[in-house]
Tab-separated table of C-alpha atoms in Angstrom:
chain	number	residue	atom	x	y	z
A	1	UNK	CA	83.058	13.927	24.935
A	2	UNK	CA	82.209	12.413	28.211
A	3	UNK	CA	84.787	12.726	30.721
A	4	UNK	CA	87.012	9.665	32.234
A	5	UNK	CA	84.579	9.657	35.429
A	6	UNK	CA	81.245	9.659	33.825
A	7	UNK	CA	82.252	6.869	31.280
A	8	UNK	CA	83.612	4.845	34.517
A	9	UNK	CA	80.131	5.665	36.102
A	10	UNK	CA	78.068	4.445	33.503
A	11	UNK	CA	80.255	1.234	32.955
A	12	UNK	CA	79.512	0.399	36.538
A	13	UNK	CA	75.927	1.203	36.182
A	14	UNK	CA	75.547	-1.008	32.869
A	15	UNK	CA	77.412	-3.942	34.875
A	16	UNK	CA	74.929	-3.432	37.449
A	17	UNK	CA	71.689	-3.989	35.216
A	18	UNK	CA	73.379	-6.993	33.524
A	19	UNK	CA	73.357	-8.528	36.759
A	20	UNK	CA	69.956	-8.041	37.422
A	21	UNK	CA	68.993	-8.853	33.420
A	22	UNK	CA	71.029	-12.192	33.598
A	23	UNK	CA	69.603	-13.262	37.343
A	24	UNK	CA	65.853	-12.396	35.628
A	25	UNK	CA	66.439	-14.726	33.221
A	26	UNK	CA	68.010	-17.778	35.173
A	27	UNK	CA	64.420	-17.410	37.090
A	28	UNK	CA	62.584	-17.359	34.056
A	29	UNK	CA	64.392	-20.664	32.910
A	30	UNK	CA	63.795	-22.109	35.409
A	31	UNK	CA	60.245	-21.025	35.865
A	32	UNK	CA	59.438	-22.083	32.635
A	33	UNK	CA	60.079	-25.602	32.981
A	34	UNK	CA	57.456	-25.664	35.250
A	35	UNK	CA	55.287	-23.886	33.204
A	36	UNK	CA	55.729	-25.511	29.981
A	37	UNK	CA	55.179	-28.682	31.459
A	38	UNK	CA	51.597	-27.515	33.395
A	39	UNK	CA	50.640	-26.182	30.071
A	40	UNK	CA	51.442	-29.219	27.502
A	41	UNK	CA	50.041	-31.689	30.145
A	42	UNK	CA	46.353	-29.710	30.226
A	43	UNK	CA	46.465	-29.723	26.307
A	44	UNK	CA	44.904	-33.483	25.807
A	45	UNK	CA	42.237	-33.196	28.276
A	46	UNK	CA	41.164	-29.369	26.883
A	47	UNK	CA	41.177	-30.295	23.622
A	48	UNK	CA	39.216	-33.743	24.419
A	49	UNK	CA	36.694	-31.482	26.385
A	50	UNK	CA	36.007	-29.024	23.358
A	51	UNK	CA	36.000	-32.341	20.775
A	52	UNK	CA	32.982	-34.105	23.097
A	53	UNK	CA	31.212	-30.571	23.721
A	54	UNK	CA	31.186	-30.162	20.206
A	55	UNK	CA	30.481	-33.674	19.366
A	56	UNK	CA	27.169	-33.773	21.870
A	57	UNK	CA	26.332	-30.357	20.417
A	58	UNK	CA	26.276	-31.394	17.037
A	59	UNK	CA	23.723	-34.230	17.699
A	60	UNK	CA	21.121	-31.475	19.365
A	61	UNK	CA	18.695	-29.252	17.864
A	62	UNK	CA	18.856	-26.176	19.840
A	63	UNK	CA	15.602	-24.663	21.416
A	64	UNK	CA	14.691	-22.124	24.160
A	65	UNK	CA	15.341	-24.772	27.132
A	66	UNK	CA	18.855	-25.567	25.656
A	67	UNK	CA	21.704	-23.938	27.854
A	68	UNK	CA	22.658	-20.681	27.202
A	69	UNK	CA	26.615	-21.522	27.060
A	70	UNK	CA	25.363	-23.456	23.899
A	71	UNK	CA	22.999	-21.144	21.754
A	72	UNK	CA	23.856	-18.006	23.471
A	73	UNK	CA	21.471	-15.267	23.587
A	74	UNK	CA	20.673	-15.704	19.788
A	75	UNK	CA	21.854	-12.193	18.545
A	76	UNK	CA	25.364	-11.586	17.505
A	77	UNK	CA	25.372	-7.565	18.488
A	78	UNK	CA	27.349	-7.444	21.915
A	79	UNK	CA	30.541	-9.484	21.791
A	80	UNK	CA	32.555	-9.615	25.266
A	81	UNK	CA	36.357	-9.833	24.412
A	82	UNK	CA	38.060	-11.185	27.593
A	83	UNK	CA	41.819	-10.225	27.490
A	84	UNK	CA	44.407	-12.784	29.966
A	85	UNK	CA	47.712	-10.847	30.440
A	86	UNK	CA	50.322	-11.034	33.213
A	87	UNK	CA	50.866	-8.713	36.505
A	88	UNK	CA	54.317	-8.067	35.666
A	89	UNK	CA	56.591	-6.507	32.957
A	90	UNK	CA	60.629	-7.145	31.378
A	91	UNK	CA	58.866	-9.898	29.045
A	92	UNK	CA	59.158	-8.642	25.706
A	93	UNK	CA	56.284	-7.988	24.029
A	94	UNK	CA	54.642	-10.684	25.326
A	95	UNK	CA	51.226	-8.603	26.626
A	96	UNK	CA	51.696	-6.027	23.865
A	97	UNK	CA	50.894	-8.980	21.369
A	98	UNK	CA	48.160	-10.046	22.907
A	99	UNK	CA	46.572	-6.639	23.370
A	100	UNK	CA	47.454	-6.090	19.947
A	101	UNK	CA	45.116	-8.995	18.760
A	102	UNK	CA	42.396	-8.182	20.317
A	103	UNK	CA	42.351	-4.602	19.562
A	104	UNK	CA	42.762	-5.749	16.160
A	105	UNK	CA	39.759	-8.006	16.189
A	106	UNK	CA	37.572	-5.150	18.365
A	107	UNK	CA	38.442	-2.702	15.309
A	108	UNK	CA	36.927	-5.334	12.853
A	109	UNK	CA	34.039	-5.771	14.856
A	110	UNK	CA	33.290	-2.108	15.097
A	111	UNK	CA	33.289	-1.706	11.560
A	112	UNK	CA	31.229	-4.347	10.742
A	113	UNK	CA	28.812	-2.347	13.586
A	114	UNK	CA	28.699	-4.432	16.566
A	115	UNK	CA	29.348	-3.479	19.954
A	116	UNK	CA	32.564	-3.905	21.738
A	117	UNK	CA	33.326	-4.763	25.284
A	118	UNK	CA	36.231	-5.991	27.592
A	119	UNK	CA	36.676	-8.745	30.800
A	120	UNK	CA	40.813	-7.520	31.173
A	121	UNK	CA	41.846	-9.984	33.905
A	122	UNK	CA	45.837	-8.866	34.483
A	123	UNK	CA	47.674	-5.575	34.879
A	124	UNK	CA	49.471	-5.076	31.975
A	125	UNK	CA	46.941	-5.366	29.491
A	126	UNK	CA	44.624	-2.360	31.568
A	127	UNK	CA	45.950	0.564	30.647
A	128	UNK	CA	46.224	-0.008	26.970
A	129	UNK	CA	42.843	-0.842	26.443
A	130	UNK	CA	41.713	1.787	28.291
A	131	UNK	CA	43.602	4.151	26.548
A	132	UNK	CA	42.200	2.628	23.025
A	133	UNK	CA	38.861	1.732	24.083
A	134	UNK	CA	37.752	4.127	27.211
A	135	UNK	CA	34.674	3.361	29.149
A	136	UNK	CA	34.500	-0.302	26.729
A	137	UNK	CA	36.254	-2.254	30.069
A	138	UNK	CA	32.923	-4.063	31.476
A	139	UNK	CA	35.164	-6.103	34.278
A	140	UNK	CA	38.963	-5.980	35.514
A	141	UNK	CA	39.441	-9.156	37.028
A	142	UNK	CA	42.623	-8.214	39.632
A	143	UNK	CA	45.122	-10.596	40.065
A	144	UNK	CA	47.835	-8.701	41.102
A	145	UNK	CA	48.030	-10.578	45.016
A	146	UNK	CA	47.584	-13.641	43.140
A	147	UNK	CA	51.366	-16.053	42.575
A	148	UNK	CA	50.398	-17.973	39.886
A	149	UNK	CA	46.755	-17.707	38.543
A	150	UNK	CA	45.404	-21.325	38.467
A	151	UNK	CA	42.096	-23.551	38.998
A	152	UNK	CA	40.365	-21.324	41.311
A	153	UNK	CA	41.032	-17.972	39.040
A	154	UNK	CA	40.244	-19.712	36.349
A	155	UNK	CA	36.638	-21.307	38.017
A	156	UNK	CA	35.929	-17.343	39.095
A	157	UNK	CA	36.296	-15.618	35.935
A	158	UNK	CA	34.289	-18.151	34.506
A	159	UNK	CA	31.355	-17.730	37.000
A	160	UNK	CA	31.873	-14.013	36.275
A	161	UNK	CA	31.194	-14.428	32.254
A	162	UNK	CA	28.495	-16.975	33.074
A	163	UNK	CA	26.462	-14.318	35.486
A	164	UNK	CA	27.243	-12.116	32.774
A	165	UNK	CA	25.715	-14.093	29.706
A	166	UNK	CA	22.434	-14.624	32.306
A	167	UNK	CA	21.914	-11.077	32.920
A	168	UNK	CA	22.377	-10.327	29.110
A	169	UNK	CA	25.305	-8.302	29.017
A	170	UNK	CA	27.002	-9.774	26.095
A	171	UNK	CA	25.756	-12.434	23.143
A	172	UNK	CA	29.284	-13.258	22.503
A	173	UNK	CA	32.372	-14.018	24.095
A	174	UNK	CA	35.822	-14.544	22.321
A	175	UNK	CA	39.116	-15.740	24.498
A	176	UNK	CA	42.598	-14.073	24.274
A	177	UNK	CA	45.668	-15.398	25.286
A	178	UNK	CA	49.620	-16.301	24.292
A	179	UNK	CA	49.665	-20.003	23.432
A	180	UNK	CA	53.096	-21.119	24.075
A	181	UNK	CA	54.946	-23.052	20.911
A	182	UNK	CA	58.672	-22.733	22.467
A	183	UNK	CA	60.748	-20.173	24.289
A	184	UNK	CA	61.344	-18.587	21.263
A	185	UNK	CA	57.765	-18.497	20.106
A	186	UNK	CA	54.572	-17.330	21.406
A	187	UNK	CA	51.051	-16.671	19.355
A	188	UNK	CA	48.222	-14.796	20.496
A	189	UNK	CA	45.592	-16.678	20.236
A	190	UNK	CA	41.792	-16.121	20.069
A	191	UNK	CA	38.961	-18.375	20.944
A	192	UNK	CA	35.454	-18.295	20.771
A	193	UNK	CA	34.002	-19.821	24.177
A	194	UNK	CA	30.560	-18.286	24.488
A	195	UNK	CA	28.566	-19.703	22.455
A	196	UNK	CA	30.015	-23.081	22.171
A	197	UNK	CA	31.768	-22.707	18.642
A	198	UNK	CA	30.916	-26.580	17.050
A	199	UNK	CA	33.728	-27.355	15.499
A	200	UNK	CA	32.845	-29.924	12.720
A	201	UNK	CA	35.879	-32.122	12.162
A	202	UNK	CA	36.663	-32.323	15.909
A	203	UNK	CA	32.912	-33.601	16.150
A	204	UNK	CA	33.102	-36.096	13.470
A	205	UNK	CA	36.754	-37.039	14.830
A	206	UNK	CA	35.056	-37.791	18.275
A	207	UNK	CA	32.507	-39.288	16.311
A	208	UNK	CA	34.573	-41.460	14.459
A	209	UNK	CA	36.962	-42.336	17.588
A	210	UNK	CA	33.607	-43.874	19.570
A	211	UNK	CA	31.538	-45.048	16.442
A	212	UNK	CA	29.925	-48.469	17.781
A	213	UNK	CA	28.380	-50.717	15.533
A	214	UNK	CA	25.084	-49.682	16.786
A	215	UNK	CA	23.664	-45.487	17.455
A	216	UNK	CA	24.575	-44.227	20.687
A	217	UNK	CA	21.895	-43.415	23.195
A	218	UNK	CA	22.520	-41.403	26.620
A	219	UNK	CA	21.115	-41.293	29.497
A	220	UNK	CA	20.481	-38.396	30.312
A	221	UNK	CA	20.089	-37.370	26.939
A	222	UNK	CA	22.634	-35.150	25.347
A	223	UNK	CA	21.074	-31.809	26.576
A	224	UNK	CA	21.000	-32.793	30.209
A	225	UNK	CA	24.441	-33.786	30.004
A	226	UNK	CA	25.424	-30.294	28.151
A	227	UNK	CA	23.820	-28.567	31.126
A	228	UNK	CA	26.392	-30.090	33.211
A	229	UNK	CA	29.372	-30.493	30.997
A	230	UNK	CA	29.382	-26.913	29.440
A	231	UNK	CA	30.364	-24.810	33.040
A	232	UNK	CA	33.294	-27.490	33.254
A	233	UNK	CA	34.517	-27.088	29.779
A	234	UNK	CA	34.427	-22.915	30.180
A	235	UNK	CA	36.446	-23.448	33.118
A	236	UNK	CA	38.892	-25.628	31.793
A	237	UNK	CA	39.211	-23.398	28.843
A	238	UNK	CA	39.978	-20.295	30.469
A	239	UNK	CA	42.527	-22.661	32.537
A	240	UNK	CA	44.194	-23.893	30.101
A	241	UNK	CA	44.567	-20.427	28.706
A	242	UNK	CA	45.540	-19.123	31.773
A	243	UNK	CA	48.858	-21.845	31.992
A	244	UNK	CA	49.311	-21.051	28.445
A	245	UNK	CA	49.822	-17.651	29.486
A	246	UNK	CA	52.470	-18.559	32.296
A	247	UNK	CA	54.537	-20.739	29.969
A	248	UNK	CA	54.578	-17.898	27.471
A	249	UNK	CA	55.549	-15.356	29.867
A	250	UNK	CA	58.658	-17.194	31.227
A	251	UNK	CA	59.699	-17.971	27.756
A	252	UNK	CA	58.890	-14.099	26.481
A	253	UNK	CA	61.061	-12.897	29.796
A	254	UNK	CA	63.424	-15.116	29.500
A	255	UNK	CA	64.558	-14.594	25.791
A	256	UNK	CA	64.252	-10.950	26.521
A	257	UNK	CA	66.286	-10.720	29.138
A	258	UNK	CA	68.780	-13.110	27.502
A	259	UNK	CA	69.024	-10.484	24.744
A	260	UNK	CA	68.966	-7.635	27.259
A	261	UNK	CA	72.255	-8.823	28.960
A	262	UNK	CA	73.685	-10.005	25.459
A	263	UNK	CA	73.397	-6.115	24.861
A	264	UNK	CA	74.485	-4.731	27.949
A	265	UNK	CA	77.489	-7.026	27.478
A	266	UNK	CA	78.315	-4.915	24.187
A	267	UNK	CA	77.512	-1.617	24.926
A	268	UNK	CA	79.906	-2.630	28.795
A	269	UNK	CA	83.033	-3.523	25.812
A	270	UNK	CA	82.156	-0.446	23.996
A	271	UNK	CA	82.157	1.988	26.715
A	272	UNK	CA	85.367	0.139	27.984
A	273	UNK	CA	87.113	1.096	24.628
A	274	UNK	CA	86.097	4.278	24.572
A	275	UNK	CA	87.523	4.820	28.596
A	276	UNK	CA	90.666	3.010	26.830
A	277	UNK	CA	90.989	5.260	24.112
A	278	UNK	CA	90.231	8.664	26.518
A	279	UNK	CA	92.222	7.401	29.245
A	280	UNK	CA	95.253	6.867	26.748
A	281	UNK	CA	94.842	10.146	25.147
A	282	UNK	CA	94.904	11.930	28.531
A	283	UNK	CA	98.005	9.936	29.395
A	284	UNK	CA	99.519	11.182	25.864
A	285	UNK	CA	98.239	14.750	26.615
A	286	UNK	CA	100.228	15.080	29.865
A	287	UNK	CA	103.868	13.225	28.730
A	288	UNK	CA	103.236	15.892	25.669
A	289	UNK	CA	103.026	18.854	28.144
A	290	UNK	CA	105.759	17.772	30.488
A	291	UNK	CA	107.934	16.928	27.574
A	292	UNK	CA	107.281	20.594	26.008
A	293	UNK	CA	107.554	22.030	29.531
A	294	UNK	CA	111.297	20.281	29.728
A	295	UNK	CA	112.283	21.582	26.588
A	296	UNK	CA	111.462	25.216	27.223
A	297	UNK	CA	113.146	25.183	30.186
């Protein structure tokens, strides 16, 4: 049984981390307002990017001049999985989840024989898929001196998988991140952004949404404008995934370390019962001793 001085000790240590736990979270909260709201206002105007991509796409035939963002390399051998964690940890399993997808997807695309690689751009997500997939990590994107990863991040690792798809590194390129549903709830997510994946019913939505009573013509036409619009919509994507990412991580730390002091508030009123009880049976032990001891004498 631990003695009256070590249980004392580790009451004051426990008190100590439930400080740190609870002033973690109050950060977090109030982090994540910020977050959540940076993330549900770049919703509309990502998902109104990917519904006109897909809706110009769908009205092309594609050919060898059409931009490679659209068709691709046309093989489907080499698939680039780019993996968005955070820098930092006491979040749950927030970055184990999303790690967790996309080794899950790698493993299927291994056995159906394709080949594997990784764009990792955050710390936390490294070492595990390293550990599971050694030598597979084509690109660590560091962004451990950056605050908050925003516009600019986003616009570089973008640039980065573009040069990439031009040298022929990769034919495809799928995007994984935590999309944020509440503080409670986060899903890893995974997205296809290299090729442009034409999504039918967003197409015939946009369709639909700007049908005039006569055909539409553009000028340019649609692949000229493609050539133009696709960089932008890759960079908004990966931005949008990257404040996705933020929100989730304040609302992953911030439930965490809500349950974190929750628990070091039990185990501080169970080790306080137990000092109680020891404390009270040393007390007994002695008025037993010097109660013999007075009767003997």
């Amino acid at each position: 049984m631990a003695s009256l001085k070590e249980l004392k000790g580790r009451i004051s240590s426990v008190k100590s981390t439930q400080k740190i736990t609870k002033a973690k979270q109050m950060v977090a909260a109030a982090k994540l307002r910020k977050a959540q709201a940076a993330a549900e206002a770049a919703r509309p105007y990502a998902e109104r990017m990917e519904a006109v991509v897909s809706s110009l796409a769908s009205r092309i035939t594609p050919n060898n001049r059409s931009p490679k963002l659209l068709i691709g390399t046309g093989k489907d051998q080499v698939h680039l999985l780019v993996v968005l964690t955070s820098d930092r940890g006491l979040a749950g399993a927030f970055n184990a989840n999303i790690v967790k997808e996309a080794r899950n997807y790698a493993r299927q695309l291994e056995k159906d024989g394709k080949t594997v690689i990784f764009y990792l751009a955050g710390r936390k997500g490294r070492s595990a898929i390293n550990r599971f997939h050694p030598g597979q990590t084509e690109k660590y994107y560091d962004t451990t001196e950056v605050k908050e990863p925003g516009f600019d991040e986003a616009r570089e690792i973008s640039q980065d998988l573009t040069d990439m798809l031009e040298a022929g590194t990769f034919d495809v390129a799928h995007l994984f991140y935590s999309k944020f549903r509440s503080a409670l709830t986060q899903e890893p997510t995974r997205q296809q952004i290299i090729p442009v994946k034409i999504d039918e019913s967003a197409a015939a939505r946009e369709a639909a949404d700007n049908a005039p009573s006569a055909s539409v013509e553009y000028e340019p036409d649609e692949e000229a404008i493609l050539a133009d619009l696709l960089p932008k919509n890759l960079t908004t994507q990966i931005f949008t995934a990257l404040l996705e990412n933020m929100a989730s991580e304040q609302g992953a730390s911030m439930t965490a370390m809500d349950n974190a002091t929750r628990n070091a508030g039990e185990l501080i009123d169970n080790l306080t019962i137990q000092y109680n009880r020891s404390r009270q049976a040393a007390i007994t032990t002695e008025l037993v001793e010097i109660i013999s001891g007075a009767e003997a004498l």
